[in-house]
Amino acid sequence: MSSEQTSVPDTAAADGTRPRRLTYAATLAGLEGVALFVGGLWVLVLGIAGAPDDRQQAVTLGITLAVLALLPLLAARGLLLRRGWSRGPAVITQMMALPVGLNMLKSGGLAVPVGIVLAVVAVTALVLLINRETTQALNIKGPGRAE
């Protein structure tokens, strides 16, 4: 038995096209980034124009959310351009979104459906990101497989 493994080439990665799963993962990451940015701007505007309990805290939260939106937005762009580095930030974003979504389920009110959507999106994106087709399209090799 040879130490070399023969594998069937991925036609999507071989001909230079982007697999649909990679496009879907990038879309989900991009939507999360846009939602974070819009939420941050909304909190910022309410903090400045409204009457929050603590104006400084509201403004800080709004700015923080808007800046945090850069992570999934950059990851989405990298995924669309098939950059291997982009999977890490995309996975980190999903790993942070999942507990947030699950905690929203305990809150009650409008947070419950939002938490369900966030948790479903995070799990779906994680499945898409760790898929073999996505890994091959991003040219990510496993440990001990560097050539």
mmCIF file of C-alpha atoms in Angstrom:
data_model
loop_
_atom_site.group_PDB
_atom_site.id
_atom_site.type_symbol
_atom_site.label_atom_id
_atom_site.label_comp_id
_atom_site.label_asym_id
_atom_site.label_seq_id
_atom_site.Cartn_x
_atom_site.Cartn_y
_atom_site.Cartn_z
ATOM 1 C CA MET A 1 0.000 0.000 0.000
ATOM 2 C CA SER A 2 1.404 3.374 -0.984
ATOM 3 C CA SER A 3 1.660 6.309 1.388
ATOM 4 C CA GLU A 4 0.151 8.534 -1.286
ATOM 5 C CA GLN A 5 -3.601 8.737 -1.381
ATOM 6 C CA THR A 6 -5.445 9.029 -4.624
ATOM 7 C CA SER A 7 -8.381 11.354 -4.536
ATOM 8 C CA VAL A 8 -10.996 12.392 -6.986
ATOM 9 C CA PRO A 9 -10.306 15.988 -7.993
ATOM 10 C CA ASP A 10 -12.916 18.530 -7.031
ATOM 11 C CA THR A 11 -14.265 19.794 -10.323
ATOM 12 C CA ALA A 12 -15.338 23.135 -8.857
ATOM 13 C CA ALA A 13 -11.891 23.816 -7.407
ATOM 14 C CA ALA A 14 -10.090 22.362 -10.421
ATOM 15 C CA ASP A 15 -11.778 24.548 -13.026
ATOM 16 C CA GLY A 16 -11.497 27.740 -10.980
ATOM 17 C CA THR A 17 -15.172 28.261 -10.200
ATOM 18 C CA ARG A 18 -16.366 28.943 -6.683
ATOM 19 C CA PRO A 19 -18.434 26.132 -5.133
ATOM 20 C CA ARG A 20 -21.990 27.052 -4.159
ATOM 21 C CA ARG A 21 -21.344 26.081 -0.543
ATOM 22 C CA LEU A 22 -18.534 28.605 -0.360
ATOM 23 C CA THR A 23 -20.790 31.283 -1.860
ATOM 24 C CA TYR A 24 -23.531 30.458 0.639
ATOM 25 C CA ALA A 25 -21.080 30.619 3.563
ATOM 26 C CA ALA A 26 -19.797 33.984 2.333
ATOM 27 C CA THR A 27 -23.363 35.250 1.988
ATOM 28 C CA LEU A 28 -24.255 34.228 5.532
ATOM 29 C CA ALA A 29 -21.093 35.824 6.942
ATOM 30 C CA GLY A 30 -21.794 38.980 4.962
ATOM 31 C CA LEU A 31 -25.373 39.155 6.211
ATOM 32 C CA GLU A 32 -24.166 38.775 9.787
ATOM 33 C CA GLY A 33 -21.668 41.571 9.244
ATOM 34 C CA VAL A 34 -24.310 43.866 7.778
ATOM 35 C CA ALA A 35 -26.690 43.067 10.656
ATOM 36 C CA LEU A 36 -23.970 43.843 13.209
ATOM 37 C CA PHE A 37 -23.121 47.108 11.475
ATOM 38 C CA VAL A 38 -26.748 48.224 11.208
ATOM 39 C CA GLY A 39 -27.361 47.240 14.837
ATOM 40 C CA GLY A 40 -24.287 49.176 15.909
ATOM 41 C CA LEU A 41 -25.403 52.275 14.028
ATOM 42 C CA TRP A 42 -28.898 51.949 15.477
ATOM 43 C CA VAL A 43 -27.557 51.752 19.056
ATOM 44 C CA LEU A 44 -25.177 54.652 18.331
ATOM 45 C CA VAL A 45 -27.957 56.880 16.973
ATOM 46 C CA LEU A 46 -30.248 56.012 19.876
ATOM 47 C CA GLY A 47 -27.398 56.708 22.280
ATOM 48 C CA ILE A 48 -26.757 60.131 20.793
ATOM 49 C CA ALA A 49 -30.292 61.259 19.892
ATOM 50 C CA GLY A 50 -32.345 59.365 22.443
ATOM 51 C CA ALA A 51 -32.438 59.377 26.200
ATOM 52 C CA PRO A 52 -30.482 56.272 27.249
ATOM 53 C CA ASP A 53 -29.745 55.448 30.883
ATOM 54 C CA ASP A 54 -26.048 55.887 30.162
ATOM 55 C CA ARG A 55 -25.221 57.831 26.997
ATOM 56 C CA GLN A 56 -21.501 56.978 27.085
ATOM 57 C CA GLN A 57 -22.225 53.250 27.396
ATOM 58 C CA ALA A 58 -24.710 53.333 24.500
ATOM 59 C CA VAL A 59 -22.284 55.195 22.245
ATOM 60 C CA THR A 60 -19.457 52.810 23.167
ATOM 61 C CA LEU A 61 -21.643 49.765 22.449
ATOM 62 C CA GLY A 62 -22.742 51.183 19.097
ATOM 63 C CA ILE A 63 -19.170 51.881 18.005
ATOM 64 C CA THR A 64 -18.016 48.460 19.239
ATOM 65 C CA LEU A 65 -20.732 46.636 17.290
ATOM 66 C CA ALA A 66 -19.985 48.625 14.141
ATOM 67 C CA VAL A 67 -16.266 47.828 14.399
ATOM 68 C CA LEU A 68 -16.947 44.149 15.187
ATOM 69 C CA ALA A 69 -18.941 43.989 11.943
ATOM 70 C CA LEU A 70 -15.650 44.244 10.063
ATOM 71 C CA LEU A 71 -14.662 40.660 11.015
ATOM 72 C CA PRO A 72 -17.512 38.844 9.230
ATOM 73 C CA LEU A 73 -17.496 41.370 6.374
ATOM 74 C CA LEU A 74 -13.788 40.838 5.703
ATOM 75 C CA ALA A 75 -14.241 37.079 6.063
ATOM 76 C CA ALA A 76 -17.122 37.136 3.566
ATOM 77 C CA ARG A 77 -15.026 39.062 1.053
ATOM 78 C CA GLY A 78 -12.133 36.637 1.528
ATOM 79 C CA LEU A 79 -14.426 33.644 1.050
ATOM 80 C CA LEU A 80 -15.815 35.099 -2.158
ATOM 81 C CA LEU A 81 -12.262 35.638 -3.415
ATOM 82 C CA ARG A 82 -11.314 32.079 -2.304
ATOM 83 C CA ARG A 83 -8.657 33.183 0.202
ATOM 84 C CA GLY A 84 -7.628 30.446 2.613
ATOM 85 C CA TRP A 85 -7.140 32.836 5.532
ATOM 86 C CA SER A 86 -10.803 33.843 5.460
ATOM 87 C CA ARG A 87 -12.175 30.598 6.850
ATOM 88 C CA GLY A 88 -10.665 31.248 10.298
ATOM 89 C CA PRO A 89 -12.404 34.582 10.918
ATOM 90 C CA ALA A 90 -15.627 33.189 9.457
ATOM 91 C CA VAL A 91 -15.555 30.197 11.821
ATOM 92 C CA ILE A 92 -14.708 32.452 14.788
ATOM 93 C CA THR A 93 -17.679 34.654 13.938
ATOM 94 C CA GLN A 94 -20.010 31.653 13.928
ATOM 95 C CA MET A 95 -18.567 30.332 17.187
ATOM 96 C CA MET A 96 -19.304 33.714 18.799
ATOM 97 C CA ALA A 97 -22.770 33.994 17.231
ATOM 98 C CA LEU A 98 -23.985 30.577 18.365
ATOM 99 C CA PRO A 99 -23.915 31.223 22.152
ATOM 100 C CA VAL A 100 -25.396 34.683 21.598
ATOM 101 C CA GLY A 101 -28.289 33.129 19.677
ATOM 102 C CA LEU A 102 -28.811 30.461 22.321
ATOM 103 C CA ASN A 103 -28.816 33.037 25.131
ATOM 104 C CA MET A 104 -31.388 35.087 23.234
ATOM 105 C CA LEU A 105 -33.717 32.077 23.371
ATOM 106 C CA LYS A 106 -33.835 32.470 27.169
ATOM 107 C CA SER A 107 -34.623 36.193 27.047
ATOM 108 C CA GLY A 108 -38.215 36.046 25.873
ATOM 109 C CA GLY A 109 -40.147 38.429 23.679
ATOM 110 C CA LEU A 110 -38.723 39.485 20.318
ATOM 111 C CA ALA A 111 -35.322 38.067 21.230
ATOM 112 C CA VAL A 112 -36.563 34.464 20.870
ATOM 113 C CA PRO A 113 -37.210 34.457 17.098
ATOM 114 C CA VAL A 114 -34.071 36.531 16.525
ATOM 115 C CA GLY A 115 -32.111 34.007 18.612
ATOM 116 C CA ILE A 116 -33.538 31.114 16.606
ATOM 117 C CA VAL A 117 -32.535 32.760 13.320
ATOM 118 C CA LEU A 118 -29.056 33.601 14.628
ATOM 119 C CA ALA A 119 -28.460 30.064 15.929
ATOM 120 C CA VAL A 120 -29.680 28.467 12.691
ATOM 121 C CA VAL A 121 -27.514 30.794 10.588
ATOM 122 C CA ALA A 122 -24.454 30.101 12.764
ATOM 123 C CA VAL A 123 -24.862 26.307 12.595
ATOM 124 C CA THR A 124 -25.551 26.403 8.858
ATOM 125 C CA ALA A 125 -22.517 28.584 8.191
ATOM 126 C CA LEU A 126 -20.307 26.316 10.331
ATOM 127 C CA VAL A 127 -21.429 23.261 8.388
ATOM 128 C CA LEU A 128 -20.753 25.051 5.103
ATOM 129 C CA LEU A 129 -17.327 26.264 6.281
ATOM 130 C CA ILE A 130 -16.016 22.884 7.445
ATOM 131 C CA ASN A 131 -17.309 21.063 4.392
ATOM 132 C CA ARG A 132 -14.712 19.216 2.304
ATOM 133 C CA GLU A 133 -15.677 21.061 -0.877
ATOM 134 C CA THR A 134 -15.135 24.415 0.844
ATOM 135 C CA THR A 135 -11.822 23.295 2.299
ATOM 136 C CA GLN A 136 -10.583 22.170 -1.113
ATOM 137 C CA ALA A 137 -11.776 25.351 -2.826
ATOM 138 C CA LEU A 138 -9.836 27.416 -0.277
ATOM 139 C CA ASN A 139 -6.802 25.143 -0.736
ATOM 140 C CA ILE A 140 -6.653 24.368 2.985
ATOM 141 C CA LYS A 141 -4.671 21.292 3.845
ATOM 142 C CA GLY A 142 -5.015 19.402 7.079
ATOM 143 C CA PRO A 143 -2.276 18.897 9.649
ATOM 144 C CA GLY A 144 0.636 16.912 8.248
ATOM 145 C CA ARG A 145 -0.585 17.306 4.673
ATOM 146 C CA ALA A 146 1.540 20.265 3.560
ATOM 147 C CA GLU A 147 3.110 19.625 0.185
#
